[in-house]
Tab-separated table of C-alpha atoms in Angstrom:
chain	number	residue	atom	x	y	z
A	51	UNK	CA	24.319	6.332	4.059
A	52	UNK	CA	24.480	9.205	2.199
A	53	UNK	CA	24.155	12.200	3.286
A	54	UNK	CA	23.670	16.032	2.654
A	55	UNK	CA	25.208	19.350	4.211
A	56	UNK	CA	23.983	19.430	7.842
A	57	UNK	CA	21.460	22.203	8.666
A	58	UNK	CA	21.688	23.433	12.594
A	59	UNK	CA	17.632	22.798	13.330
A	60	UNK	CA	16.340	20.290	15.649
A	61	UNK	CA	13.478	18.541	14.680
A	62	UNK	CA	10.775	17.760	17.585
A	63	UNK	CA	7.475	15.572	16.918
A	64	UNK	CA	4.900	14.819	18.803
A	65	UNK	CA	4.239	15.818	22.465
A	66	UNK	CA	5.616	14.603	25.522
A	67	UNK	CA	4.672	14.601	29.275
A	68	UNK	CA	5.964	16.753	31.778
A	69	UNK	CA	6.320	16.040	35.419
A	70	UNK	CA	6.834	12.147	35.625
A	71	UNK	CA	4.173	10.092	33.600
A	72	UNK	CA	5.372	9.825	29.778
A	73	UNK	CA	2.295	7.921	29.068
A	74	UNK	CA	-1.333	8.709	28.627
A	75	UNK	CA	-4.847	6.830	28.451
A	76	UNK	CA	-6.815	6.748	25.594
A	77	UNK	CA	-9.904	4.592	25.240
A	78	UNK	CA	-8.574	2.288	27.757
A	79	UNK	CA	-5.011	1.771	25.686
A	80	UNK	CA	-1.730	2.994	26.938
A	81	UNK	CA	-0.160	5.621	24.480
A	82	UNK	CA	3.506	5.285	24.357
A	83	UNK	CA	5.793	8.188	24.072
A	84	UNK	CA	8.751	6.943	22.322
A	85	UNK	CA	12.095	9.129	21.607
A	86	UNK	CA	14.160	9.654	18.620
A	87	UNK	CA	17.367	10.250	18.724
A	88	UNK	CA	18.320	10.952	14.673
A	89	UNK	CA	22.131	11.141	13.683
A	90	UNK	CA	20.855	13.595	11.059
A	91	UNK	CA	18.003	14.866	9.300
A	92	UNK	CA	19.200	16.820	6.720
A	93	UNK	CA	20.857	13.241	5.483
A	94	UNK	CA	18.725	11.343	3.233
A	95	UNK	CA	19.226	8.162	4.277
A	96	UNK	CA	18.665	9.049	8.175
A	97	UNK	CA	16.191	11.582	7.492
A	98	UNK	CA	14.011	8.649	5.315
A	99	UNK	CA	14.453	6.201	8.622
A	100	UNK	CA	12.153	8.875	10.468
A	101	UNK	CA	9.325	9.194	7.912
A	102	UNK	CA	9.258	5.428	8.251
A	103	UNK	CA	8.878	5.540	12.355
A	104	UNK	CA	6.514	8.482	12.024
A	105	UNK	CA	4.839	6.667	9.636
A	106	UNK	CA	4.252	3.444	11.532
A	107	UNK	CA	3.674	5.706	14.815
A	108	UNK	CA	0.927	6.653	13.404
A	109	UNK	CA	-0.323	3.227	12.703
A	110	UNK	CA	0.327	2.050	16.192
A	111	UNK	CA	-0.832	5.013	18.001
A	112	UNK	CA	2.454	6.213	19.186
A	113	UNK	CA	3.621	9.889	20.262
A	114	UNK	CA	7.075	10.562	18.971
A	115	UNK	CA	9.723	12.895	20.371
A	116	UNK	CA	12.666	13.410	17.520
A	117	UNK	CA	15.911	15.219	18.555
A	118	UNK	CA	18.082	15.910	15.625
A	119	UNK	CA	22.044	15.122	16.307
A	120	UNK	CA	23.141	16.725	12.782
A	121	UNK	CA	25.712	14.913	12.288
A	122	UNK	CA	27.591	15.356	15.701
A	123	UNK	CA	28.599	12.951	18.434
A	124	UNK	CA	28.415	15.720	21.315
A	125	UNK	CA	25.086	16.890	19.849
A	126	UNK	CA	23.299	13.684	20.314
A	127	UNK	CA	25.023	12.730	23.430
A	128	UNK	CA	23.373	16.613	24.999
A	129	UNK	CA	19.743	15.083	22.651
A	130	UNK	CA	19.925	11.494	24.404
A	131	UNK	CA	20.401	13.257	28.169
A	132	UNK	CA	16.985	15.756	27.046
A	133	UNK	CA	15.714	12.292	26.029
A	134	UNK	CA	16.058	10.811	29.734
A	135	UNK	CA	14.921	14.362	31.536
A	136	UNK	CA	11.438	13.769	29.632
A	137	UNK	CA	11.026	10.276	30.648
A	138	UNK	CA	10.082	8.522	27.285
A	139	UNK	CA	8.547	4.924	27.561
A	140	UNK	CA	11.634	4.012	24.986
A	141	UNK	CA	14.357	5.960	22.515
A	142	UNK	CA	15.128	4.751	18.955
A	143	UNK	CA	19.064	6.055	18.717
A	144	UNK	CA	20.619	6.227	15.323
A	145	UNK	CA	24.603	6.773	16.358
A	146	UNK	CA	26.626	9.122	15.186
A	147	UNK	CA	29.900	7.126	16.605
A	148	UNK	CA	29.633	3.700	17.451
A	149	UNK	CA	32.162	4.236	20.037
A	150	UNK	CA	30.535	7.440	21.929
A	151	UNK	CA	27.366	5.050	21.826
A	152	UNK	CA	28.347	2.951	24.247
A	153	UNK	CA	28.191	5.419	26.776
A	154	UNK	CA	24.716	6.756	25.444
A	155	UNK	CA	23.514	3.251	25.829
A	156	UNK	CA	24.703	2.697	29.288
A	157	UNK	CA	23.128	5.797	30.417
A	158	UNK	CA	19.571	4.644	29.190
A	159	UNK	CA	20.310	1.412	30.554
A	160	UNK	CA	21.161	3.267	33.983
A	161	UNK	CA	17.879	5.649	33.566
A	162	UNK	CA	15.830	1.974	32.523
A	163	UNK	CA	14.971	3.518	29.487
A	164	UNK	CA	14.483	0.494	26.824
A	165	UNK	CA	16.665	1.124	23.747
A	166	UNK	CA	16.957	0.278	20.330
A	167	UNK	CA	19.944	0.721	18.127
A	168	UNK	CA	18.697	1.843	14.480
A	169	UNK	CA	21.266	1.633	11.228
A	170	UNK	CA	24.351	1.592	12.944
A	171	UNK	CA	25.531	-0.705	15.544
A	172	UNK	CA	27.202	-0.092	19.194
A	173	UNK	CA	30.091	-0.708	19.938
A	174	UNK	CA	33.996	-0.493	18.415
A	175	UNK	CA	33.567	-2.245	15.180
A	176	UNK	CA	37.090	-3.834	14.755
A	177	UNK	CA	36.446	-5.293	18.481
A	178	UNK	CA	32.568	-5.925	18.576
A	179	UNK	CA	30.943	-8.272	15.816
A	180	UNK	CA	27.991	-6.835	14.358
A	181	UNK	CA	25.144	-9.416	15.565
A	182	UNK	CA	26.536	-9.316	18.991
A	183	UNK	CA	24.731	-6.632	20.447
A	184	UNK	CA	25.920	-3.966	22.817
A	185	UNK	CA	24.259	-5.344	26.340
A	186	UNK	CA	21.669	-3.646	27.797
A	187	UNK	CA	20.026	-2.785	24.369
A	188	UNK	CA	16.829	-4.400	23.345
A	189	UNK	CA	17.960	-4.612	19.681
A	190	UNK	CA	19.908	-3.361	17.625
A	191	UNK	CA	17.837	-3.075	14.174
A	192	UNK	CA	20.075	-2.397	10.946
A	193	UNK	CA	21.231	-3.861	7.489
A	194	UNK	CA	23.403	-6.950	7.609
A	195	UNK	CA	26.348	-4.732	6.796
A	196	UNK	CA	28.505	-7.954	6.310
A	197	UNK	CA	26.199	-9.350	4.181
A	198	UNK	CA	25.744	-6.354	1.786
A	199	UNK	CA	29.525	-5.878	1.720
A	200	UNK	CA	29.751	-9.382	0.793
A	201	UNK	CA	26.836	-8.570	-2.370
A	202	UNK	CA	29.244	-5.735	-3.191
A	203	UNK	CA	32.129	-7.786	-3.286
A	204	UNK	CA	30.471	-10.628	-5.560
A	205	UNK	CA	28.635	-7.735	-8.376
A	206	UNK	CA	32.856	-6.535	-7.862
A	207	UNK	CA	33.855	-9.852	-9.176
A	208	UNK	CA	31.119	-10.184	-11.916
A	209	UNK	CA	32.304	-6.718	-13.669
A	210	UNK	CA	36.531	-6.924	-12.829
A	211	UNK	CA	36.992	-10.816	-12.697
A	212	UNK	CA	40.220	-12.246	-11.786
A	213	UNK	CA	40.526	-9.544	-9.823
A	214	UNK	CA	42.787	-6.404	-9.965
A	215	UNK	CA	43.522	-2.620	-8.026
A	216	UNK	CA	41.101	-1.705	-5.628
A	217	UNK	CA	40.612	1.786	-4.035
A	218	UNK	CA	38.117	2.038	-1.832
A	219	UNK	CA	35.992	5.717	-1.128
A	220	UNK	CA	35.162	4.919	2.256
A	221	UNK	CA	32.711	6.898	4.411
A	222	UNK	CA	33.372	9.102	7.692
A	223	UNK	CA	35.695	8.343	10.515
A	224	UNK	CA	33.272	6.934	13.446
A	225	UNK	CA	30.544	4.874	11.522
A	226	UNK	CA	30.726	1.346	12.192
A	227	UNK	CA	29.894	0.893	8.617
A	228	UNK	CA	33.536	2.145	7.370
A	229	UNK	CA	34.669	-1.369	8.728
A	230	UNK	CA	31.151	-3.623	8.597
A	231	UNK	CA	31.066	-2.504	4.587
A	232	UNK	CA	34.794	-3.883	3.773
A	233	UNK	CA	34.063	-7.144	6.064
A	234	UNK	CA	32.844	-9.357	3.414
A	235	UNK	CA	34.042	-7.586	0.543
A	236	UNK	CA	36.994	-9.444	-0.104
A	237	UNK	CA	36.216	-12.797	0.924
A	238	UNK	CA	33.110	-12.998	-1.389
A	239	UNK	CA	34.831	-11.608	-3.824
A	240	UNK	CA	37.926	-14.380	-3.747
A	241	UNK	CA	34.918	-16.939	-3.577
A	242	UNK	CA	33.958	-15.924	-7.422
A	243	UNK	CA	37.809	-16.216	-7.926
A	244	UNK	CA	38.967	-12.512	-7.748
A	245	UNK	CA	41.167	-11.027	-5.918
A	246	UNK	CA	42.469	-7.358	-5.187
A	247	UNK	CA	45.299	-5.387	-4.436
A	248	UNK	CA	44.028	-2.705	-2.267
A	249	UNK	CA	45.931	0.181	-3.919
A	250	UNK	CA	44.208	3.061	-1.762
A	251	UNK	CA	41.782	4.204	0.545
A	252	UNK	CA	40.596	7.785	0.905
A	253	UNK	CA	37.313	9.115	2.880
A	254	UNK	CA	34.241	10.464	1.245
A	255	UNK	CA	32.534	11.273	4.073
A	256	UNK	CA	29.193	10.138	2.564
A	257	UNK	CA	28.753	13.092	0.372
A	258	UNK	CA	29.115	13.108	-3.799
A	259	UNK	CA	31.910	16.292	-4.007
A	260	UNK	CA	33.903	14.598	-1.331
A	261	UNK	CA	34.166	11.723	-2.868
A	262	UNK	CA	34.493	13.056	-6.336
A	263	UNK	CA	38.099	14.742	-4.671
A	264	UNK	CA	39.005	11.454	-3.269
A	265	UNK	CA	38.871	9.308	-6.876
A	266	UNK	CA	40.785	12.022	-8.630
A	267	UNK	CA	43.521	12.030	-5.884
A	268	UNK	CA	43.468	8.217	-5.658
A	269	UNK	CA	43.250	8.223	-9.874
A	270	UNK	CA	46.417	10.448	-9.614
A	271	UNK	CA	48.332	8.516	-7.710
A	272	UNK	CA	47.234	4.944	-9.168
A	273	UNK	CA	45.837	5.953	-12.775
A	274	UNK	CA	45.798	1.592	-13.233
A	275	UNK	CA	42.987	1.573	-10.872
A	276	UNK	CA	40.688	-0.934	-11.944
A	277	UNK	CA	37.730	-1.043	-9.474
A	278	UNK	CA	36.507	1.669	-7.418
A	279	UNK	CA	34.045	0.663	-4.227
A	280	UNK	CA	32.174	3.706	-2.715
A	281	UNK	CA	30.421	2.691	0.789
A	282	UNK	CA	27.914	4.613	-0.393
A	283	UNK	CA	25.924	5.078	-3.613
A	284	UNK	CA	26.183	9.116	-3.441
A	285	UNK	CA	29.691	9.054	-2.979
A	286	UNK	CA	29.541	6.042	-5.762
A	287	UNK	CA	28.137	8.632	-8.026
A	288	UNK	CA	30.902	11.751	-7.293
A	289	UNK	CA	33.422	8.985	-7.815
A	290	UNK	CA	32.253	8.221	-11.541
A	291	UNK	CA	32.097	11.864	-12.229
A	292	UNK	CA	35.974	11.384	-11.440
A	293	UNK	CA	36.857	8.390	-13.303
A	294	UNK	CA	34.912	10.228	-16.512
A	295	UNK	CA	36.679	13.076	-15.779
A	296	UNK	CA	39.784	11.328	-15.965
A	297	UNK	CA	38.715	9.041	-19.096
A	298	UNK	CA	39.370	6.223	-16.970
A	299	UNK	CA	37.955	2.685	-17.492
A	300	UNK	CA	37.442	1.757	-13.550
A	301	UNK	CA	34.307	-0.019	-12.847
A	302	UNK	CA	32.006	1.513	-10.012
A	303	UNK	CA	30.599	-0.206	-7.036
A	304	UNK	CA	28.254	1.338	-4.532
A	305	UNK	CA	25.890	0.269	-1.577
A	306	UNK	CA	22.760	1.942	-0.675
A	307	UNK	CA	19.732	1.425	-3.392
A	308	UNK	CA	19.310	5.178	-3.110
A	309	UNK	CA	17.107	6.982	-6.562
A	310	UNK	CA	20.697	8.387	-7.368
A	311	UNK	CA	22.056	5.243	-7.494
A	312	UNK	CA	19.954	3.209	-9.068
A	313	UNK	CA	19.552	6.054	-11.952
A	314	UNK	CA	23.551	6.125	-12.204
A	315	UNK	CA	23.672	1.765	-12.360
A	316	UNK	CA	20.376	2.202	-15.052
A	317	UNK	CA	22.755	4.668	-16.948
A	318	UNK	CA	25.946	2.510	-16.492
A	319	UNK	CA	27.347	5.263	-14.190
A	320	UNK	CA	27.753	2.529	-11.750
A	321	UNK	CA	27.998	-1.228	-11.978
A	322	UNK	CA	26.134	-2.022	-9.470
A	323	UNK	CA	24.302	-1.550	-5.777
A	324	UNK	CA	22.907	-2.855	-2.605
A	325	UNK	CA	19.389	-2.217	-1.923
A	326	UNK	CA	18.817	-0.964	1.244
A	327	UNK	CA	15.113	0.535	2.217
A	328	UNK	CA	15.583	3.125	5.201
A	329	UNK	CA	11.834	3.448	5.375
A	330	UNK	CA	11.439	-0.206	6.076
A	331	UNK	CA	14.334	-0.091	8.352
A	332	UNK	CA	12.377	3.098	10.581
A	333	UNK	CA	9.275	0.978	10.474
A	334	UNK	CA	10.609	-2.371	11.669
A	335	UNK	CA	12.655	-0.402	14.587
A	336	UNK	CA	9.810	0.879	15.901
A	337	UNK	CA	7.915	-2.281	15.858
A	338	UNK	CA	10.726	-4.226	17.413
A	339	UNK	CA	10.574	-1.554	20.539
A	340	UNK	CA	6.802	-1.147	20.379
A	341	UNK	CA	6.907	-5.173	20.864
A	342	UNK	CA	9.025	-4.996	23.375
A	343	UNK	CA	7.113	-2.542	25.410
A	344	UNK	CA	3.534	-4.665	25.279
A	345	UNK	CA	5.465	-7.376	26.098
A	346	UNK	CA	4.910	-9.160	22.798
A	347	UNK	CA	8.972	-9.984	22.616
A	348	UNK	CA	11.048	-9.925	25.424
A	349	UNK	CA	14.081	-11.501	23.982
A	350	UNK	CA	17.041	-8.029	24.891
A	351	UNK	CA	20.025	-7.688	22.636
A	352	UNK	CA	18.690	-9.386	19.440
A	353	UNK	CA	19.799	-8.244	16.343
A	354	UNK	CA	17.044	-7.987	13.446
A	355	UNK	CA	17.458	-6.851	9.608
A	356	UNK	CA	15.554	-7.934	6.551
A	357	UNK	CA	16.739	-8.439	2.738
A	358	UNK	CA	18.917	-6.568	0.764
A	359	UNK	CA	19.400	-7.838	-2.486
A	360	UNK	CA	22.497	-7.114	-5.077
A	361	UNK	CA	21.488	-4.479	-7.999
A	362	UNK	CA	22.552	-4.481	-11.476
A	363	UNK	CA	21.403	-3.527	-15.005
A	364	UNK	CA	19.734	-7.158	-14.927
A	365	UNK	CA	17.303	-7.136	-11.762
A	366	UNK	CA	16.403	-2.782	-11.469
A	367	UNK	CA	13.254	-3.856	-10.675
A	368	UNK	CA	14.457	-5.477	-7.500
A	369	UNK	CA	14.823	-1.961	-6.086
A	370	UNK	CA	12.205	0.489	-5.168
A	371	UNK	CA	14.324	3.388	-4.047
A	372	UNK	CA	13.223	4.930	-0.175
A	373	UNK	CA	15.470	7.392	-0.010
C-alpha cells in the first residue's frame, strides 16, 4: 500500500435503488447492486482495487455504489452506515483500521448484508491470525501478507547474508499489514541463515517523503544500518533517496510490485519487491461476493488470495505493475 495525499471527494458509481428493492430485472437476470466501501481513492494501491471491481462489474453485469473513506476510520464507519440505508445486495469494505472493522462488520452482519473483506483483514492483528476470518464475513480476499513478508525476508537474506542491523520503515498505525508484513520476515530470513538485530523502527505512513524523514532519523541514530525494509515500495523508494543522501551502503527492501518500485529495483534503487496486483485483487473480490450471491459458493469466512512472487534484477519480467 502506498498511498498519496488524501483529497476530501467521495466517489459514487453506479445507481442504486431507493425505497426497499436494491435489485432490478433485466432480461429475466437479477442485477445486483453491490457497495464499495474504499479506504481511499486518492491512494494508488486502493484506488487501482476499484478499477479492477468496476472493471469486472461490468463484465458481470453489476451496479456499483463506491463511498470513498479517504483515509479515515470515522469516515468509512458514517460510508458503511449510508451503505446499509440503501440496501445493497452486498458491500466490498477495504478497512481503514482493522480494529474499527470489527464493528463495521458486525453491523452488516446485523443489517444481513453479505460482506467481503478486500486487502486488509478484520480483526486485531497481534490477536487474530490472518486466514482466520472475522465471523460473519463471507471472505476476506487479500495478499498472503505472511507469505510476502516471508519473500521479503528471503530477497533480505540473498543481498545482506549472515545477517546484520535491521530498521524497519513501517506503514501507518491501524493497518493490519504493519504486523502481517514483519510476520514472516524474520523467520524466512533465519531459514537462509541470516539473522538481524532490529536496530529501529520508525513509521512511513505509506507515503515516499515520510519515509524519506524516517531513514535519515533512523540513519542518524544507527549510521551501521545495514538493511532497510520499507512495508511498502513507495516508502521503499523515499528511503533510498535517504540512504543516498547519506552515502550509505544499506540495502533496500520493499513490498508492493508498484511501477515505482519495480523502476527503482530495475535501477538498483531497491534490492528487491513483492508483486502484488491490486487490479487482480478488485476483480477476484468481486467474484468471490458475486459467487456468493448466485449461490455458486456458499462456504462464509474463507480466506482467498492468489500469487505473489519475489522481485529482483533477475525475474522483472515476473511483474506487470497494476498500480
Amino acid at each position: 500500500m502506498k498511498k498519496a495525499l488524501l483529497v476530501t471527494t467521495a466517489l459514487i458509481m453506479g445507481a442504486t435503488a431507493c425505497g426497499g428493492s436494491t435489485t432490478a430485472e433485466s432480461g429475466g437476470k437479477k442485477e445486483y447492486v453491490i457497495g464499495v466501501s474504499n479506504l481511499g481513492l486518492s491512494f494508488p494501491f486502493p484506488a487501482a482495487i476499484g478499477k479492477g471491481i468496476k472493471e469486472e462489474a461490468g463484465k458481470l453485469g453489476v451496479k456499483i455504489v463506491e463511498l470513498d473513506a479517504q483515509g479515515k476510520a470515522d469516515k468509512q464507519s458514517n460510508d458503511i452506515q449510508d451503505l446499509i440505508a440503501q440496501q445493497p445486495d452486498g458491500v466490498l469494505m477495504l478497512p481503514v483500521d482493522s480494529g474499527v472493522a470489527q464493528g463495521l462488520a458486525d453491523r452488516l452482519k446485523a443489517s444481513n448484508v453479505p460482506t467481503v473483506a478486500v486487502a486488509s483483514q478484520v480483526g486485531d492483528p497481534n490477536k487474530r491470525k490472518l486466514k482466520d476470518v472475522y465471523p460473519g464475513l463471507v471472505a476476506l480476499v487479500t495478499q498472503d501478507e505472511y507469505a510476502a513478508g516471508g519473500k521479503a525476508g528471503e530477497i533480505a537474506a540473498d543481498v545482506v547474508p549472515g545477517g546484520g542491523k535491521l530498521a524497519i520503515v513501517e506503514g501507518q498505525a491501524g493497518f493490519a499489514e504493519v504486523v502481517n508484513r514483519y510476520q514472516d520476515f524474520p523467520k524466512s530470513a533465519a531459514a537462509k541463515g541470516a539473522t538481524y538485530e532490529v536496530v529501529a523502527r520508525q513509521p512511513g505512513d505509506w507515503v515516499q517523503d515520510k519515509a524519506q524523514s524516517a531513514c535519515q532519523n533512523m540513519l542518524s541514530s544507527s549510521p551501521d544500518t545495514q538493511l532497510f525494509y520499507a512495508q511498502s515500495d513507495d516508502m521503499a523508494v523515499g528511503c533510498a533517496k535517504a540512504v543516498s543522501a547519506a552515502g550509505s551502503k544499506a540495502k533496500i527492501v520493499g513490498i508492493g510490485g508498484s511501477k515505482l518500485g519495480i523502476d527503482a529495483v530495475r535501477s538498483g534503487a531497491i534490492a528487491g519487491t513483492v508483486c502484488y496486483k491490486p487490479e487482480d485483487l478488485g476483480k477476484l473480490a468481486l467474484d468471490t461476493l458475486y459467487q456468493h450471491l448466485t449461490g455458486q459458493k456458499k462456504q462464509d469466512a474463507a480466506f482467498v488470495t492468489y500469487d505473489t512472487p519475489a522481485i529482483t534484477k533477475d525475474n522483472l519480467a515476473d511483474c506487470t505493475p497494476q498500480w
